[in-house]
Tab-separated table of C-alpha atoms and ligand atoms in Angstrom:
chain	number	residue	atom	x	y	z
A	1	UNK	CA	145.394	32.140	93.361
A	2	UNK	CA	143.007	33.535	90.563
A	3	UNK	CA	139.800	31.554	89.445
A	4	UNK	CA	140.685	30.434	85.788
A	5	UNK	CA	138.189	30.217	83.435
A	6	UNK	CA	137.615	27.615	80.516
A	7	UNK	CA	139.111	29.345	78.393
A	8	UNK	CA	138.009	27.445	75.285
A	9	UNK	CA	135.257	29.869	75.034
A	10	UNK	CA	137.197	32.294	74.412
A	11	UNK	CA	137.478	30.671	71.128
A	12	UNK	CA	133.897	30.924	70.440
A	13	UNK	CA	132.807	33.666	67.856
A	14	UNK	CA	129.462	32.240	66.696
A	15	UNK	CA	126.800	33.924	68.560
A	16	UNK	CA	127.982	36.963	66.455
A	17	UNK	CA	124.818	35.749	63.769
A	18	UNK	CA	121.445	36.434	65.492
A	19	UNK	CA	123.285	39.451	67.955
A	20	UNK	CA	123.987	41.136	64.367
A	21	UNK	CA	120.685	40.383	63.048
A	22	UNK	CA	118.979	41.306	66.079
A	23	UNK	CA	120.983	44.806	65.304
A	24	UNK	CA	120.109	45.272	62.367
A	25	UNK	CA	116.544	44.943	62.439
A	26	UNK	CA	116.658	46.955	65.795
A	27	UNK	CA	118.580	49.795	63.682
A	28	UNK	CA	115.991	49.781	61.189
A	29	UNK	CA	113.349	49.781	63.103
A	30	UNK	CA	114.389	52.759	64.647
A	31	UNK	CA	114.993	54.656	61.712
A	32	UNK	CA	111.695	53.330	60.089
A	33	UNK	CA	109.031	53.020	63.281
A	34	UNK	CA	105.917	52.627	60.931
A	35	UNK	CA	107.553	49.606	58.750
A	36	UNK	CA	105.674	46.001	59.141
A	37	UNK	CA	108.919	44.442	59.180
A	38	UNK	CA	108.248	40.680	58.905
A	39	UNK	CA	110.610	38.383	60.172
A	40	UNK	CA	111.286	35.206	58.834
A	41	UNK	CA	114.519	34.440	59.576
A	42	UNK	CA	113.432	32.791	63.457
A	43	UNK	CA	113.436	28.886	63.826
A	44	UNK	CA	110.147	29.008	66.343
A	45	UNK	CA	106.988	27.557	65.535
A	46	UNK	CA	104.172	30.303	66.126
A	47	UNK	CA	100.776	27.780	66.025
A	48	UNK	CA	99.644	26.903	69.268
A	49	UNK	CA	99.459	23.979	70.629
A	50	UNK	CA	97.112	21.232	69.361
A	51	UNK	CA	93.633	20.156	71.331
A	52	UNK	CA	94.779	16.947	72.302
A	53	UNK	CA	97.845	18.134	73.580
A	54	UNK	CA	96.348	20.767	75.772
A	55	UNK	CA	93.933	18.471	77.294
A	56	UNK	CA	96.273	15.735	78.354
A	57	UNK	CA	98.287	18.630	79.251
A	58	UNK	CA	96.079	20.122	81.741
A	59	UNK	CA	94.755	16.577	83.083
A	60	UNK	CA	98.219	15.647	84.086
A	61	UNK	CA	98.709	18.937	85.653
A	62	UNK	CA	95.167	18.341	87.508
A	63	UNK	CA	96.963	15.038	89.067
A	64	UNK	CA	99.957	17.251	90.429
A	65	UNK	CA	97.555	18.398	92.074
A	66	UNK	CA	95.869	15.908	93.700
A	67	UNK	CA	97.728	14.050	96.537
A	68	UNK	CA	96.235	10.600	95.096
A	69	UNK	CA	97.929	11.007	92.142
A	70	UNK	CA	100.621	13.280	92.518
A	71	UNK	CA	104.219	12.593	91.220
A	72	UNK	CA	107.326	13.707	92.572
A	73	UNK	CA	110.623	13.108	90.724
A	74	UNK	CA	110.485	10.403	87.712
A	75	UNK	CA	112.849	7.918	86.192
A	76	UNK	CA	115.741	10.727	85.028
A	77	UNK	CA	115.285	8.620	81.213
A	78	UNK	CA	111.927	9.062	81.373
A	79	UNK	CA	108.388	7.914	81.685
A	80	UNK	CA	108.452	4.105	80.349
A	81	UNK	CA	104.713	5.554	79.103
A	82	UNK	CA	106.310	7.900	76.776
A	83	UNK	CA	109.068	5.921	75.929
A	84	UNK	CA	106.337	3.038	74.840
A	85	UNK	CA	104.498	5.378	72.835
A	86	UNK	CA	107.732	6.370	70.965
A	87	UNK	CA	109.378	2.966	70.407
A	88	UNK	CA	105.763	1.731	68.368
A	89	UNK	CA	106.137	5.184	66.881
A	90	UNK	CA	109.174	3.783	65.234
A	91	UNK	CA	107.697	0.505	63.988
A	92	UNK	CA	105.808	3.224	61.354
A	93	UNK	CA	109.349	3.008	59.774
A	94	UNK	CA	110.113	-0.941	60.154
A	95	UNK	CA	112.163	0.448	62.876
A	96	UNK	CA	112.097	-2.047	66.253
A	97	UNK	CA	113.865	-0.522	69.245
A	98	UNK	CA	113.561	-0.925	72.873
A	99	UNK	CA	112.663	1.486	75.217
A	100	UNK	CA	116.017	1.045	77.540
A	101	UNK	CA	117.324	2.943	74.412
A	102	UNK	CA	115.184	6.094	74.670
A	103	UNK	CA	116.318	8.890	76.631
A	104	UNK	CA	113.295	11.340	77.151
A	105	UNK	CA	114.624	14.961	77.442
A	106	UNK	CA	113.906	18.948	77.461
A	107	UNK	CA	115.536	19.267	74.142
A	108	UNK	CA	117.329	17.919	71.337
A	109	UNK	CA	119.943	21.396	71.582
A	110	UNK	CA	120.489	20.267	75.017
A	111	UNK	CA	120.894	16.915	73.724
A	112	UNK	CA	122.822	17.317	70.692
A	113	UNK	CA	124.965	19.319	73.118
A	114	UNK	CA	125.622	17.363	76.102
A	115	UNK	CA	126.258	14.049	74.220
A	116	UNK	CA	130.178	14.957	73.188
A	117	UNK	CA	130.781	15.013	77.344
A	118	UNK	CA	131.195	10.883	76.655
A	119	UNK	CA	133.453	11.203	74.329
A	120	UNK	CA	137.178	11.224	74.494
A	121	UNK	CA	138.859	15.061	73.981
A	122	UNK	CA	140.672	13.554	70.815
A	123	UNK	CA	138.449	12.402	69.042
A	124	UNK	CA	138.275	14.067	65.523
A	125	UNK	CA	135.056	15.743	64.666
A	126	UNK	CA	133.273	16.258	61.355
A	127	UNK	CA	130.134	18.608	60.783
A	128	UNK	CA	128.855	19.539	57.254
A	129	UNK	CA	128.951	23.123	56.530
A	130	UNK	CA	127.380	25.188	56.588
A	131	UNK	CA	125.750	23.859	60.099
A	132	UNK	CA	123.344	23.628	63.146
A	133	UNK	CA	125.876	25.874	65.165
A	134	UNK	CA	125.397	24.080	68.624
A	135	UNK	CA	127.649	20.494	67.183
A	136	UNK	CA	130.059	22.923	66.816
A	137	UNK	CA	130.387	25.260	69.942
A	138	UNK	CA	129.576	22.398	72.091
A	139	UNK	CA	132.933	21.108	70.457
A	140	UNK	CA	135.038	24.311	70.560
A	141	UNK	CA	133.621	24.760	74.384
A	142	UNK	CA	135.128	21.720	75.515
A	143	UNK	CA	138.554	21.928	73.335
A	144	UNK	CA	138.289	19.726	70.569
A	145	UNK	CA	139.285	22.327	69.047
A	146	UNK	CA	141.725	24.684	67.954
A	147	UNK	CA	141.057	28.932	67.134
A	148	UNK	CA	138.585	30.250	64.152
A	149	UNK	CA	140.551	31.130	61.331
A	150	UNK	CA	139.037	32.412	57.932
A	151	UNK	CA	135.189	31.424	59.256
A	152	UNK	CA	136.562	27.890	60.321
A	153	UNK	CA	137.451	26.398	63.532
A	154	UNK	CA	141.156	24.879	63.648
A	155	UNK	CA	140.814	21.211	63.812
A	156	UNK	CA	137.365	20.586	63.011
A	157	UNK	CA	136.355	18.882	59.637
A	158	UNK	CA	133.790	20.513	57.602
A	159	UNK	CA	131.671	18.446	54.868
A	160	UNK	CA	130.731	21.404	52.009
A	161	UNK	CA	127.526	21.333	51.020
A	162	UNK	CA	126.469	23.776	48.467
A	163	UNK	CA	124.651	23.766	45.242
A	164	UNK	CA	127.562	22.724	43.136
A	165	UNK	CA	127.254	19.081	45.137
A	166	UNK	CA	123.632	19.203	45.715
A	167	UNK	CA	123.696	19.754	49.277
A	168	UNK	CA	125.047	16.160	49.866
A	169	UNK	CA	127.740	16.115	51.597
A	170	UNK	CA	131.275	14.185	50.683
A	171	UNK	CA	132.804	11.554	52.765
A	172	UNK	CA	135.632	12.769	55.142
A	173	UNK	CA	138.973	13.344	53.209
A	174	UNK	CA	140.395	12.373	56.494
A	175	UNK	CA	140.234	10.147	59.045
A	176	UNK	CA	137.295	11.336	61.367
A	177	UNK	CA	136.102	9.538	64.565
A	178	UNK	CA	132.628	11.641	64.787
A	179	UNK	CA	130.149	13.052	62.777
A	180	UNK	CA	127.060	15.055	62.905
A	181	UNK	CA	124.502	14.794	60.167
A	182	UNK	CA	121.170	16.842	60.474
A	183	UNK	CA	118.634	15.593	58.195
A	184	UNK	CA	116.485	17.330	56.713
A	185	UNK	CA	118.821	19.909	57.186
A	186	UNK	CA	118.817	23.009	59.252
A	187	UNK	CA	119.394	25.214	58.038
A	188	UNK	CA	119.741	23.898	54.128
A	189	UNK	CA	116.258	22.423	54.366
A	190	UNK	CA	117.921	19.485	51.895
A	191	UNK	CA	116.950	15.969	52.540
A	192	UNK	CA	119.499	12.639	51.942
A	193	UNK	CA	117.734	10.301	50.122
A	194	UNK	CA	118.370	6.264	51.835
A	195	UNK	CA	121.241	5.897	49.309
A	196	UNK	CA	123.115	8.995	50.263
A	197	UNK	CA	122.575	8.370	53.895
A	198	UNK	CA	123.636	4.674	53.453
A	199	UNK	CA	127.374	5.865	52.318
A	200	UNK	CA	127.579	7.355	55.842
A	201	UNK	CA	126.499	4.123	57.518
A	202	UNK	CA	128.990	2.384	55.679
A	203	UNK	CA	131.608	4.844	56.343
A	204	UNK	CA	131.040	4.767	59.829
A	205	UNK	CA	130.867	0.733	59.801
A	206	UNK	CA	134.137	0.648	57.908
A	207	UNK	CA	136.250	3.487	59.973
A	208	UNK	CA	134.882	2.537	63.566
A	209	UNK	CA	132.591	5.908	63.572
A	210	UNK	CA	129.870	7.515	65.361
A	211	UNK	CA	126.963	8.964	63.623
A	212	UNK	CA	125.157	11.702	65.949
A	213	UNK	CA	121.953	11.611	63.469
A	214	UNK	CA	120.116	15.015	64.320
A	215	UNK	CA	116.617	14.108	62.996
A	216	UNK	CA	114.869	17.260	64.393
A	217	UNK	CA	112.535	17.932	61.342
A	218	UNK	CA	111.505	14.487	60.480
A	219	UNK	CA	107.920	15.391	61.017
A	220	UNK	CA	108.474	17.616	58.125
A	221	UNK	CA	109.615	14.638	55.462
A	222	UNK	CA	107.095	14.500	52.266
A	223	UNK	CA	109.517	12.620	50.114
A	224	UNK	CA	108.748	8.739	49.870
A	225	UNK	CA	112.957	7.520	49.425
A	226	UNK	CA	113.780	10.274	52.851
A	227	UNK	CA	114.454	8.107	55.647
A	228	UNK	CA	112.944	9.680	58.524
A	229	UNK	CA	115.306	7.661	61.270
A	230	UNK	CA	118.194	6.838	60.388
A	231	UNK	CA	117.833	3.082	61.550
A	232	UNK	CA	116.275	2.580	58.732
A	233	UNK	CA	119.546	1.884	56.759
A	234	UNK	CA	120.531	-1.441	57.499
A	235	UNK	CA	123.554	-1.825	60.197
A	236	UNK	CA	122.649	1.911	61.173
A	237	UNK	CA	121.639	0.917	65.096
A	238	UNK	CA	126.180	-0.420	65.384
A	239	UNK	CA	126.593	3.218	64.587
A	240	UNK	CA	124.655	5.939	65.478
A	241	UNK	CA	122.937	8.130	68.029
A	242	UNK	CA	119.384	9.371	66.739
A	243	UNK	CA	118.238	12.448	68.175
A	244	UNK	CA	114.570	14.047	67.873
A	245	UNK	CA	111.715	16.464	68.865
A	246	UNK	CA	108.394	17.436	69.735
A	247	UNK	CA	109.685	21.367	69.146
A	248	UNK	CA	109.055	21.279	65.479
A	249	UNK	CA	106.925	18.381	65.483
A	250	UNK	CA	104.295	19.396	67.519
A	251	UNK	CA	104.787	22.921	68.817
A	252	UNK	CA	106.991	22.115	71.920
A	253	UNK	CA	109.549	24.892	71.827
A	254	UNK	CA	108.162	26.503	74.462
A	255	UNK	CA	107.272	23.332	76.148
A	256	UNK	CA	110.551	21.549	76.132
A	257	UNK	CA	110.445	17.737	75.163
A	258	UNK	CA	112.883	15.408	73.550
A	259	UNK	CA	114.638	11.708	72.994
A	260	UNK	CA	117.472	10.528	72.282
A	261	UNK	CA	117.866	6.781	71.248
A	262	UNK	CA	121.141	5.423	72.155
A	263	UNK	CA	121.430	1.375	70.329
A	264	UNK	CA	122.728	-1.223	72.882
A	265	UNK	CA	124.777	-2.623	69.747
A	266	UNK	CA	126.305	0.617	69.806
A	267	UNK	CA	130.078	0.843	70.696
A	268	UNK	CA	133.053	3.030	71.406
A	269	UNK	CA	136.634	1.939	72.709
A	270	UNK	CA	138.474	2.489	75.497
A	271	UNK	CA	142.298	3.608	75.494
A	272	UNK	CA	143.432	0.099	75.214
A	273	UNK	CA	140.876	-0.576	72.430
A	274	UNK	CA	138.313	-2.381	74.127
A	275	UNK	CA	134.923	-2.141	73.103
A	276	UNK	CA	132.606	-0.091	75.698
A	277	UNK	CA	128.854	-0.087	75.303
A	278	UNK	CA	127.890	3.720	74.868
A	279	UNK	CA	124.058	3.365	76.276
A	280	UNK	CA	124.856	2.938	79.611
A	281	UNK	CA	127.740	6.167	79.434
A	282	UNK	CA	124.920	7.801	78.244
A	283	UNK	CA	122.030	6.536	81.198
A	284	UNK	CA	125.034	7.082	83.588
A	285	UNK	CA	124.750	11.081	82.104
A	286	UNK	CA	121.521	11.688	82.211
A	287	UNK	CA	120.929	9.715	85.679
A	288	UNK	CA	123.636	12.075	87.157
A	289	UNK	CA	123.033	15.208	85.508
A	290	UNK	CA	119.812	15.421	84.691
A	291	UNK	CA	116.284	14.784	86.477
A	292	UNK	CA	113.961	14.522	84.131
A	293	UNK	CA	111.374	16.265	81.846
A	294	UNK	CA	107.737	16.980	84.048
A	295	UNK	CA	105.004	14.627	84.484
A	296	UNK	CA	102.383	16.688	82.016
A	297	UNK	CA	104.880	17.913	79.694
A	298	UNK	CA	105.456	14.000	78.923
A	299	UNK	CA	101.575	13.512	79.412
A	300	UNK	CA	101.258	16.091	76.522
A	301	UNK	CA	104.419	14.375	74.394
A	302	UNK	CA	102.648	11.035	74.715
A	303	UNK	CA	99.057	12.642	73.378
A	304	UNK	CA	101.034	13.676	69.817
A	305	UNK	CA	101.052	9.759	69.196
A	306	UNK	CA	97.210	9.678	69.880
A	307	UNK	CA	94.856	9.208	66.747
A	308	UNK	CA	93.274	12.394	67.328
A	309	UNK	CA	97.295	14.585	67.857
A	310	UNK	CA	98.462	12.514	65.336
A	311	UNK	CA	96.096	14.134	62.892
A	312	UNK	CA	96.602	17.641	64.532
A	313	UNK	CA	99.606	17.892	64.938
A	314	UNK	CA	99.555	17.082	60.983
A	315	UNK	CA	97.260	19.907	60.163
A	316	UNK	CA	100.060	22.341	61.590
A	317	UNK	CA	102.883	20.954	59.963
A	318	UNK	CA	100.432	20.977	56.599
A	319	UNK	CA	100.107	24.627	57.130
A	320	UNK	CA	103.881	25.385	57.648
A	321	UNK	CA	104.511	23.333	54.721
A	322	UNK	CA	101.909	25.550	52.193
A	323	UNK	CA	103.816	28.415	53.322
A	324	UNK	CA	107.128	26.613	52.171
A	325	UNK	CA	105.488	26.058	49.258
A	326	UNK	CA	104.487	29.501	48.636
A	327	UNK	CA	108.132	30.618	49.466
A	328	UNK	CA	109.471	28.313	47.154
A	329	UNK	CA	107.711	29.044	44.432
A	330	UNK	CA	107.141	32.591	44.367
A	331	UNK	CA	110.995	33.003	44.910
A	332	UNK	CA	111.361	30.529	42.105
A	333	UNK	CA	108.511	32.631	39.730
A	334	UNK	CA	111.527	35.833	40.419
A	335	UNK	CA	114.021	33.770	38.851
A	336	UNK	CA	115.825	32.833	42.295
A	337	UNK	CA	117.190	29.725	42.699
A	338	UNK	CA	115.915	27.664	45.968
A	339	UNK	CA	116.542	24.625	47.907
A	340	UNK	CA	115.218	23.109	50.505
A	341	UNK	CA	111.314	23.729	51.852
A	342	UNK	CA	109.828	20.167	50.263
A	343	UNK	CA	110.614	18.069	52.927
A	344	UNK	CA	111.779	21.137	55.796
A	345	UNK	CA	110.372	24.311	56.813
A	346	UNK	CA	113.627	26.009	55.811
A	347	UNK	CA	113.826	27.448	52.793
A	348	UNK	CA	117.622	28.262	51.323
A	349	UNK	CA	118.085	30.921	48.918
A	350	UNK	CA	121.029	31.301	46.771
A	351	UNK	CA	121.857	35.397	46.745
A	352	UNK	CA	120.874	36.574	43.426
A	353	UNK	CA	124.033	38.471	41.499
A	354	UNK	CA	126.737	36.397	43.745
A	355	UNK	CA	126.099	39.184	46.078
A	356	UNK	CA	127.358	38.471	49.527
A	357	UNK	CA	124.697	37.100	52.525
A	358	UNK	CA	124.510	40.086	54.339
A	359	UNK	CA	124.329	42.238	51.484
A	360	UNK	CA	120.966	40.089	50.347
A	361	UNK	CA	120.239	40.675	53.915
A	362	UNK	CA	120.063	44.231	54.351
A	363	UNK	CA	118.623	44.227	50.824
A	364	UNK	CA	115.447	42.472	52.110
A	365	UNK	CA	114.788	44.374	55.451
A	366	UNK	CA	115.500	47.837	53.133
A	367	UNK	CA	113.360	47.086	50.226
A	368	UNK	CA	110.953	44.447	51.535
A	369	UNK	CA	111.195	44.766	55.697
A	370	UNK	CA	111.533	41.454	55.272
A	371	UNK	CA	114.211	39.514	57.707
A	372	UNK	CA	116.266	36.401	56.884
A	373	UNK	CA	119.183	34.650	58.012
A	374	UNK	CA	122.089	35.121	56.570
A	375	UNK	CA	123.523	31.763	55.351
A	376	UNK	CA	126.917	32.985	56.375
A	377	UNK	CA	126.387	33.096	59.679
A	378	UNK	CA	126.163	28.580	59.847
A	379	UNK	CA	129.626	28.470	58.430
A	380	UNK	CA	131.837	29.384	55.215
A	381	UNK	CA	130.027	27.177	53.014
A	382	UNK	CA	126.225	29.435	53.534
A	383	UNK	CA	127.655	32.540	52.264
A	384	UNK	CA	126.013	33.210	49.046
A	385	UNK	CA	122.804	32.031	50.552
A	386	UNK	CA	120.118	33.042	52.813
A	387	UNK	CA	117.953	30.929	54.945
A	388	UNK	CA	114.107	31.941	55.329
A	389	UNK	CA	111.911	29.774	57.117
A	390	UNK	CA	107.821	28.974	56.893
A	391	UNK	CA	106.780	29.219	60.635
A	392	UNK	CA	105.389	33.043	59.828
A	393	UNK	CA	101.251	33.108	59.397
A	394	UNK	CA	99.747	32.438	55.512
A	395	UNK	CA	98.863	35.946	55.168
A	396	UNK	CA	102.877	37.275	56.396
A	397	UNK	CA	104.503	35.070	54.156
A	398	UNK	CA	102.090	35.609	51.066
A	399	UNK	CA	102.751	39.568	51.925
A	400	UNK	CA	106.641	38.873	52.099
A	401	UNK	CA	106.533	37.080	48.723
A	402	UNK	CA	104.911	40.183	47.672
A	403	UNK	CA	106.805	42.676	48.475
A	404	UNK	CA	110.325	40.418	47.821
A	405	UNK	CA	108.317	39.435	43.751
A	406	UNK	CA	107.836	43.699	43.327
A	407	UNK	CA	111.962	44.288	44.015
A	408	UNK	CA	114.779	44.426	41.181
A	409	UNK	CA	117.723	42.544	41.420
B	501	PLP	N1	118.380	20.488	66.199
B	501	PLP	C1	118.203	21.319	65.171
B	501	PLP	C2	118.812	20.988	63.871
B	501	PLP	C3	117.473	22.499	65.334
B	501	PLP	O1	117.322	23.327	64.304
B	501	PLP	C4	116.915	22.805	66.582
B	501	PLP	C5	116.149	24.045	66.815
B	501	PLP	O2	116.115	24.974	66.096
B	501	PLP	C6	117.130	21.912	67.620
B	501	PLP	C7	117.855	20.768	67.407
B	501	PLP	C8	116.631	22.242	68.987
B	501	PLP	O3	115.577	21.445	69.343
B	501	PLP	P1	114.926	21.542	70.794
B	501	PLP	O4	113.908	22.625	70.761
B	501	PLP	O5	114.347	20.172	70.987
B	501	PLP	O6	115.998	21.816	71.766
């Protein structure tokens, strides 16, 4: 007897992205040790976090330890405190939902992960592309699919969305029983307007489908017709999964907090074609797999919903969002053509010349020391493009623009 290994991850070949970028920067770096190489190619917020935060923070941590008001383990879902403060969050949006449908968690990755484990192995799967890389591993981990051929995985179906159909993505040309939709999009940074999201709804109504609505960087929205949940389309709650943040939102990606909201009208089917409530798969989960996010770090979640974090937390996503603005336009001023950045802190830049994404790449760190992402690396669909983000400081990303206004292409 041999210990056999899962060997579905054998398949996987995605990870190849930030290990090559990582390299490359690493390389030149080494050749060039004096360079201010600025990198703008990392997804991580780099503001603290706000006052508010860090005083309910520490006061929560101050009752761990005191033995009046200590806490050991909590409900696995969450603390019905946090939960509260997140369904009258909603009601912002005309959005009513309970709090038996909130799943408090360490992170939407882990989230947007974990959540195909309750559905059946053959279910077909549909992700736009290019894509949030973690729908699809999670996928190709547990064999839903087949091997990568030509930049695709076998047996997965991928929505293009590229500047020839304005980033919105076209119904399934076949019949698919999943599908994740990130909006605004990482890494695009392109919003679906209420209309466009709508068509999935119906779609999903119509063809018995699940919508796993990744709504990481809804803090981020500045566009009145964006939906920032997606229950906000009428006969959404029957068919989808929302999931959200406090990473982007509020500076929590070293901090770890999350929900998921999981509709009680929400239904799968069995193999006899029953209908099965998907909430309590979902509690069932978490309950078993999972024990909980800490006492302070939901103390902290719960102070982002405060008047005072509220209009904090605001201020930092202001400032990320006048650096998108500065990338956008500056890029834009070069003759470059952009998407994304009004309503996301990604910024997605079409390679000038049709050169290829890595070739822009190495272009930038070369001539600029200036590192993106290479818009190749979230699928087929990216290459031609190259995804910069606005987390940097003002003064970094005004010196980027600089440097990338001052090259030739
Ligand atoms: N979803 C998307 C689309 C993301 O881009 C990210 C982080 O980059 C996450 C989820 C991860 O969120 P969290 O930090 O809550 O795990």
């Amino acid at each position: 007897m041999v210990v056999k290994i899962n060997e579905n991850y054998l398949k996987l070949k995605s990870s190849y992205l930030f290990v090559e970028v990582a390299r490359r920067e690493a390389e030149f770096i080494k050749q060039n040790p004096d360079a201010n190489v600025i990198k703008m190619g990392i997804g991580d917020v780099t503001k603290p976090l706000v006052p508010s935060v860090v005083k309910a923070f520490s006061e929560a941590v101050e009752e761990m330890g005191n033995a009046d008001t200590f806490m050991g383990y909590g409900p696995e879902q969450g603390y019905e405190f946090l939960a509260q403060a997140i369904k009258d969050d909603y009601k912002k949006y005309g959005v009513d939902i309970d709090t038996s449908e909130v799943f408090i968690s360490d992170g939407a990755k882990c989230d947007t992960g974990n959540i195909q484990e309750i559905f059946g192995i053959d279910n077909k799967i549909a992700v736009t592309d290019p894509v949030y890389t973690v729908y699809v591993d999670t996928n190709v981990m547990a064999g839903r699919t087949g091997e990568m051929k030509d930049g695709v995985y076998e047996g997965l179906t991928y929505l293009k969305c590229n500047a020839e159909n304005a980033f919105i993505p076209e119904l399934p040309s076949e019949p698919v029983d999943i599908i994740y939709l990130c909006y605004p999009n990482n890494p695009t940074g392109t919003t679906l307007t209420k209309d466009q999201l709508k068509v999935f709804v119906d779609y999903a109504k119509e063809n018995k489908a699940i919508i796993l609505f990744d709504a990481a960087y809804e803090a981020f929205i500045n566009e009145d017709n964006v939906p920032h949940s997606i229950y906000e389309i009428e006969g959404a709650k029957e068919v989808a999964i929302e999931f959200k943040s406090f990473s982007k939102t509020a500076g929590f990606t070293g901090t770890r907090c999350a929900y998921t909201v999981v509709p009680k009208q929400l239904v799968g089917y069995d193999s006899e074609g029953g209908e099965v409530e998907i909430n309590p798969l979902w509690s069932r989960r978490q309950t078993t797999k999972f024990n909980g996010v800490s006492y302070p770090v939901q103390k902290a979640a719960e102070a982002t919903y405060s008047e005072e974090g509220q209009k904090e937390i605001r201020q930092v996503i202001d400032y990320y969002m006048a650096n998108a603005k500065i990338i956008r336009e500056s890029l834009s001023d070069i003759g470059l053509e952009v998407y994304g950045g009004i309503s996301s802190p990604y910024i997605w830049v079409k390679t000038p010349n049709n050169m290829d994404s890595w070739a822009f790449f190495d272009l930038l760190l070369n001539e600029a020391n200036v590192i993106g992402t290479p818009g190749s690396g979230f699928g087929p669909s990216g290459e031609g493009y190259l995804r910069l983000t606005a987390f940097n400081t003002l003064e970094n990303t005004k010196e980027a623009m600089d440097r990338i206004s001052k090259l030739e292409f």
